[in-house]
Short mmCIF file of C-alpha atoms in Angstrom, two decimals:
data_model
loop_
_atom_site.label_atom_id
_atom_site.label_comp_id
_atom_site.label_asym_id
_atom_site.label_seq_id
_atom_site.Cartn_x
_atom_site.Cartn_y
_atom_site.Cartn_z
CA UNK A 1 -27.55 -13.69 8.92
CA UNK A 2 -25.29 -12.90 6.12
CA UNK A 3 -22.56 -14.83 7.79
CA UNK A 4 -24.83 -17.68 8.60
CA UNK A 5 -25.84 -17.86 4.87
CA UNK A 6 -21.88 -17.85 3.88
CA UNK A 7 -21.00 -20.59 6.37
CA UNK A 8 -23.80 -22.48 5.19
CA UNK A 9 -23.15 -22.01 1.50
CA UNK A 10 -19.27 -22.78 1.90
CA UNK A 11 -19.08 -25.19 4.62
CA UNK A 12 -16.59 -23.46 6.33
CA UNK A 13 -16.13 -22.24 9.92
CA UNK A 14 -15.80 -18.39 10.27
CA UNK A 15 -14.79 -16.49 13.31
CA UNK A 16 -15.72 -13.00 14.00
CA UNK A 17 -14.96 -10.35 16.66
CA UNK A 18 -18.20 -8.36 17.49
CA UNK A 19 -18.72 -5.22 19.56
CA UNK A 20 -21.91 -4.43 21.18
CA UNK A 21 -23.28 -2.65 24.35
CA UNK A 22 -24.78 -4.34 27.09
CA UNK A 23 -26.55 -2.10 30.14
CA UNK A 24 -24.60 1.04 28.69
CA UNK A 25 -21.12 -0.95 28.78
CA UNK A 26 -19.29 -1.59 25.80
CA UNK A 27 -18.50 -5.51 25.18
CA UNK A 28 -16.56 -7.27 22.76
CA UNK A 29 -17.32 -10.93 21.80
CA UNK A 30 -15.75 -13.64 20.00
CA UNK A 31 -17.99 -15.68 17.92
CA UNK A 32 -17.49 -18.48 15.88
CA UNK A 33 -19.99 -19.92 13.39
CA UNK A 34 -19.94 -23.76 12.93
CA UNK A 35 -21.41 -25.57 9.97
CA UNK A 36 -23.49 -28.67 10.82
CA UNK A 37 -24.39 -31.37 8.40
CA UNK A 38 -27.72 -32.23 7.68
CA UNK A 39 -29.49 -35.26 9.32
CA UNK A 40 -32.49 -37.42 8.54
CA UNK A 41 -34.87 -35.08 10.58
CA UNK A 42 -33.00 -31.70 10.41
CA UNK A 43 -31.67 -29.55 7.49
CA UNK A 44 -27.81 -28.09 7.27
CA UNK A 45 -27.44 -25.57 10.21
CA UNK A 46 -25.10 -23.18 11.89
CA UNK A 47 -24.07 -23.67 15.61
CA UNK A 48 -22.99 -19.97 17.07
CA UNK A 49 -20.58 -19.90 19.70
CA UNK A 50 -20.03 -16.73 21.52
CA UNK A 51 -17.45 -15.85 24.47
CA UNK A 52 -17.21 -12.25 26.12
CA UNK A 53 -13.67 -11.41 25.61
CA UNK A 54 -14.15 -7.86 26.80
CA UNK A 55 -11.80 -8.39 29.67
CA UNK A 56 -9.08 -10.46 27.82
CA UNK A 57 -9.11 -7.81 24.97
CA UNK A 58 -8.27 -4.95 27.56
CA UNK A 59 -5.62 -7.01 29.21
CA UNK A 60 -3.87 -7.52 25.93
CA UNK A 61 -4.26 -3.74 24.95
CA UNK A 62 -2.68 -2.84 28.46
CA UNK A 63 0.06 -5.32 27.71
CA UNK A 64 0.60 -3.73 24.39
CA UNK A 65 0.79 -0.35 25.46
CA UNK A 66 3.29 -1.14 28.62
CA UNK A 67 5.43 -3.02 25.85
CA UNK A 68 5.60 0.14 23.65
CA UNK A 69 6.19 2.46 26.63
CA UNK A 70 8.99 0.02 27.52
CA UNK A 71 10.28 -0.07 24.15
CA UNK A 72 10.08 3.72 23.62
CA UNK A 73 12.51 4.11 27.04
CA UNK A 74 15.13 1.78 25.95
CA UNK A 75 15.13 3.09 22.42
CA UNK A 76 15.68 6.75 24.13
CA UNK A 77 18.60 5.49 26.24
CA UNK A 78 20.20 4.29 23.00
CA UNK A 79 19.66 7.25 21.25
CA UNK A 80 21.01 9.35 23.95
CA UNK A 81 24.17 7.22 23.71
CA UNK A 82 24.57 7.68 20.14
CA UNK A 83 23.36 10.93 18.75
CA UNK A 84 24.70 10.67 15.03
CA UNK A 85 21.92 8.19 14.34
CA UNK A 86 19.16 9.71 16.99
CA UNK A 87 15.51 9.00 15.57
CA UNK A 88 17.06 6.15 12.98
CA UNK A 89 15.03 3.47 14.74
CA UNK A 90 12.07 5.29 14.89
CA UNK A 91 12.32 6.42 11.08
CA UNK A 92 12.94 2.55 10.36
CA UNK A 93 9.97 1.58 12.41
CA UNK A 94 7.99 4.10 10.54
CA UNK A 95 9.06 3.30 6.92
CA UNK A 96 8.74 -0.65 7.95
CA UNK A 97 5.07 -0.37 9.20
CA UNK A 98 4.10 1.60 6.07
CA UNK A 99 5.63 -1.16 3.92
CA UNK A 100 3.71 -3.79 6.08
CA UNK A 101 0.41 -1.81 5.41
CA UNK A 102 1.03 -1.63 1.56
CA UNK A 103 1.68 -5.27 1.25
CA UNK A 104 -1.45 -5.96 3.48
CA UNK A 105 0.23 -7.98 6.05
CA UNK A 106 -1.93 -9.12 9.03
CA UNK A 107 -1.61 -7.06 12.01
CA UNK A 108 0.49 -9.28 14.19
CA UNK A 109 3.20 -9.10 11.30
CA UNK A 110 2.69 -5.63 10.79
CA UNK A 111 2.94 -4.66 14.45
CA UNK A 112 6.09 -7.00 14.36
CA UNK A 113 8.05 -5.18 11.68
CA UNK A 114 7.39 -1.94 13.50
CA UNK A 115 8.79 -3.12 16.95
CA UNK A 116 11.65 -4.93 15.12
CA UNK A 117 12.68 -1.26 13.51
CA UNK A 118 12.27 0.36 16.74
CA UNK A 119 14.64 -2.09 18.92
CA UNK A 120 17.17 -3.19 16.28
CA UNK A 121 19.76 -0.86 17.71
CA UNK A 122 19.00 -1.60 21.17
CA UNK A 123 22.18 -3.75 21.15
CA UNK A 124 24.39 -0.55 20.98
CA UNK A 125 23.75 -0.21 24.49
CA UNK A 126 26.91 -2.49 24.81
CA UNK A 127 29.17 -0.60 22.63
CA UNK A 128 31.17 2.09 24.14
CA UNK A 129 29.83 5.47 23.73
CA UNK A 130 33.43 6.90 22.55
CA UNK A 131 32.89 4.28 19.52
CA UNK A 132 29.59 5.40 18.70
CA UNK A 133 30.37 9.50 18.75
CA UNK A 134 33.81 8.63 17.04
CA UNK A 135 34.20 10.86 14.06
CA UNK A 136 37.28 9.29 12.27
CA UNK A 137 37.15 5.95 10.57
CA UNK A 138 36.43 2.99 13.05
CA UNK A 139 38.85 0.05 13.46
CA UNK A 140 38.00 -3.23 12.36
CA UNK A 141 37.17 -4.33 16.03
CA UNK A 142 35.11 -1.46 16.72
CA UNK A 143 33.43 -1.84 13.18
CA UNK A 144 32.50 -5.40 14.45
CA UNK A 145 30.90 -4.07 17.52
CA UNK A 146 29.00 -1.71 15.95
CA UNK A 147 27.88 -4.59 13.37
CA UNK A 148 27.07 -7.11 15.87
CA UNK A 149 24.65 -4.83 17.79
CA UNK A 150 21.38 -5.89 16.08
CA UNK A 151 22.85 -9.66 17.08
CA UNK A 152 22.97 -8.43 20.91
CA UNK A 153 19.46 -6.79 20.56
CA UNK A 154 18.14 -10.33 19.56
CA UNK A 155 19.84 -11.76 22.71
CA UNK A 156 18.48 -9.22 25.03
CA UNK A 157 14.97 -9.51 23.80
CA UNK A 158 14.90 -13.51 23.31
CA UNK A 159 12.87 -13.94 26.50
CA UNK A 160 10.12 -11.59 25.53
CA UNK A 161 7.13 -13.06 24.37
CA UNK A 162 6.37 -11.16 21.29
CA UNK A 163 3.27 -11.96 19.33
CA UNK A 164 5.09 -12.13 16.23
CA UNK A 165 8.71 -12.97 14.94
CA UNK A 166 10.17 -9.94 16.32
CA UNK A 167 13.34 -11.97 17.59
CA UNK A 168 13.69 -14.26 14.65
CA UNK A 169 13.63 -11.26 12.32
CA UNK A 170 16.29 -9.56 14.48
CA UNK A 171 18.41 -12.81 14.16
CA UNK A 172 18.07 -12.77 10.44
CA UNK A 173 19.09 -9.52 10.18
CA UNK A 174 22.28 -10.11 12.12
CA UNK A 175 22.99 -13.06 9.99
CA UNK A 176 22.13 -11.26 6.69
CA UNK A 177 24.00 -7.71 7.55
CA UNK A 178 23.97 -5.04 4.79
CA UNK A 179 22.65 -6.20 1.22
CA UNK A 180 22.88 -9.95 2.36
CA UNK A 181 19.10 -9.60 3.42
CA UNK A 182 17.69 -7.93 0.51
CA UNK A 183 19.57 -10.44 -2.18
CA UNK A 184 19.68 -13.64 -0.31
CA UNK A 185 17.55 -16.14 -1.98
CA UNK A 186 17.13 -18.55 0.81
CA UNK A 187 14.20 -18.62 3.34
CA UNK A 188 14.44 -15.36 4.88
CA UNK A 189 11.12 -14.04 6.45
CA UNK A 190 9.22 -11.44 4.57
CA UNK A 191 9.50 -9.41 7.98
CA UNK A 192 13.31 -9.49 7.67
CA UNK A 193 13.32 -8.29 4.09
CA UNK A 194 10.47 -5.14 4.94
CA UNK A 195 12.99 -4.15 7.98
CA UNK A 196 16.18 -4.51 5.80
CA UNK A 197 14.60 -2.24 3.01
CA UNK A 198 13.27 0.14 5.45
CA UNK A 199 16.84 0.34 6.99
CA UNK A 200 18.53 0.82 3.79
CA UNK A 201 16.36 3.59 2.67
CA UNK A 202 16.60 5.52 6.16
CA UNK A 203 20.18 5.20 6.23
CA UNK A 204 20.79 6.31 2.66
CA UNK A 205 18.34 9.24 2.94
CA UNK A 206 19.67 10.39 6.35
CA UNK A 207 22.48 13.21 6.56
CA UNK A 208 25.55 12.37 8.42
CA UNK A 209 28.20 14.60 9.78
CA UNK A 210 30.22 13.51 6.52
CA UNK A 211 27.78 13.53 3.82
CA UNK A 212 24.55 14.76 2.98
CA UNK A 213 21.65 12.20 2.62
CA UNK A 214 20.59 10.93 -0.80
CA UNK A 215 17.16 12.10 -2.26
CA UNK A 216 14.36 9.74 -2.09
CA UNK A 217 14.75 9.19 -5.77
CA UNK A 218 18.30 8.30 -5.76
CA UNK A 219 17.59 6.02 -2.86
CA UNK A 220 14.96 4.13 -4.53
CA UNK A 221 17.00 3.97 -7.70
CA UNK A 222 19.64 1.93 -5.36
CA UNK A 223 17.00 -0.31 -3.98
CA UNK A 224 15.56 -1.07 -7.52
CA UNK A 225 18.91 -2.68 -8.45
CA UNK A 226 18.58 -4.96 -5.49
CA UNK A 227 15.51 -6.59 -6.34
CA UNK A 228 17.00 -10.07 -7.00
CA UNK A 229 13.85 -12.18 -5.35
CA UNK A 230 10.30 -11.91 -5.55
CA UNK A 231 9.77 -11.06 -1.93
CA UNK A 232 12.42 -7.96 -2.07
CA UNK A 233 10.59 -6.83 -5.22
CA UNK A 234 7.47 -6.89 -3.74
CA UNK A 235 8.88 -4.99 -0.74
CA UNK A 236 10.42 -2.27 -2.79
CA UNK A 237 7.57 -1.76 -5.25
CA UNK A 238 5.25 -1.21 -1.91
CA UNK A 239 7.58 1.40 -0.84
CA UNK A 240 7.61 2.94 -4.03
CA UNK A 241 3.83 2.86 -4.00
CA UNK A 242 3.71 4.52 -0.63
CA UNK A 243 6.01 7.38 -1.61
CA UNK A 244 4.24 8.18 -5.00
CA UNK A 245 0.73 7.40 -4.17
CA UNK A 246 -0.13 7.83 -0.54
CA UNK A 247 1.54 10.87 0.64
CA UNK A 248 4.63 8.92 1.79
CA UNK A 249 7.07 11.69 0.44
CA UNK A 250 5.49 14.33 2.68
CA UNK A 251 5.25 11.91 5.86
CA UNK A 252 8.85 10.93 5.78
CA UNK A 253 10.20 14.36 4.70
CA UNK A 254 11.85 14.63 8.15
CA UNK A 255 14.38 11.87 7.29
CA UNK A 256 16.06 14.20 4.88
CA UNK A 257 16.44 17.16 7.15
CA UNK A 258 19.75 17.24 9.08
CA UNK A 259 19.35 18.06 12.78
CA UNK A 260 20.46 21.53 13.87
CA UNK A 261 24.00 21.78 15.30
CA UNK A 262 24.36 23.01 18.81
#
């Protein structure tokens, strides 16, 4: 009744997903409330169209579960080939999702940045393992191979029907390497800036064989100097809010821990 009143008052359609139980079975209904104008004989009223989408919702959940399992399997393959940055993708996904939730992105975009974080290094599967595990400085050609891995990830996943802009976000990250994704004032997706900030934060705070990771405060100070666009500022401040006000420092504590040596 409250929805009907709102639709009548605002004269705007409203869609809701409602859960109910019929004969002991949980059901999901997609319901649309459509305002109808008054006529000579009838007052303004609302037409309710309700569809049972239980099966469709279950199938989508199954598809998403299979997609996540596939992504985890592929990422695991890459992590085994590149032990120096194992778990990097998982941390980028975690930080990306935290930022997305802080900025109140809709569910599809929030899931998109999380998936992008997990698959961004998938293209490293085409990089020779001796390059990934090399301890001395990379040659220009080797560095180009590693830098181009995100572009390869986009190519490998181009045929996958993601709900959100996963592939486009990967392409923009490839086209705007390093700080360019943070400082570029052209039309870059918000999802791209979120993953770029998350990737930069994780990279700075993660220990490597040749250096310790920065503290969270040091990493945030560096990110704060890169806020040249409103979108980047929004993303960085959302990360700061997550760290300081939503227990983010404790939840991300594992980033800064050097993995045990064998």
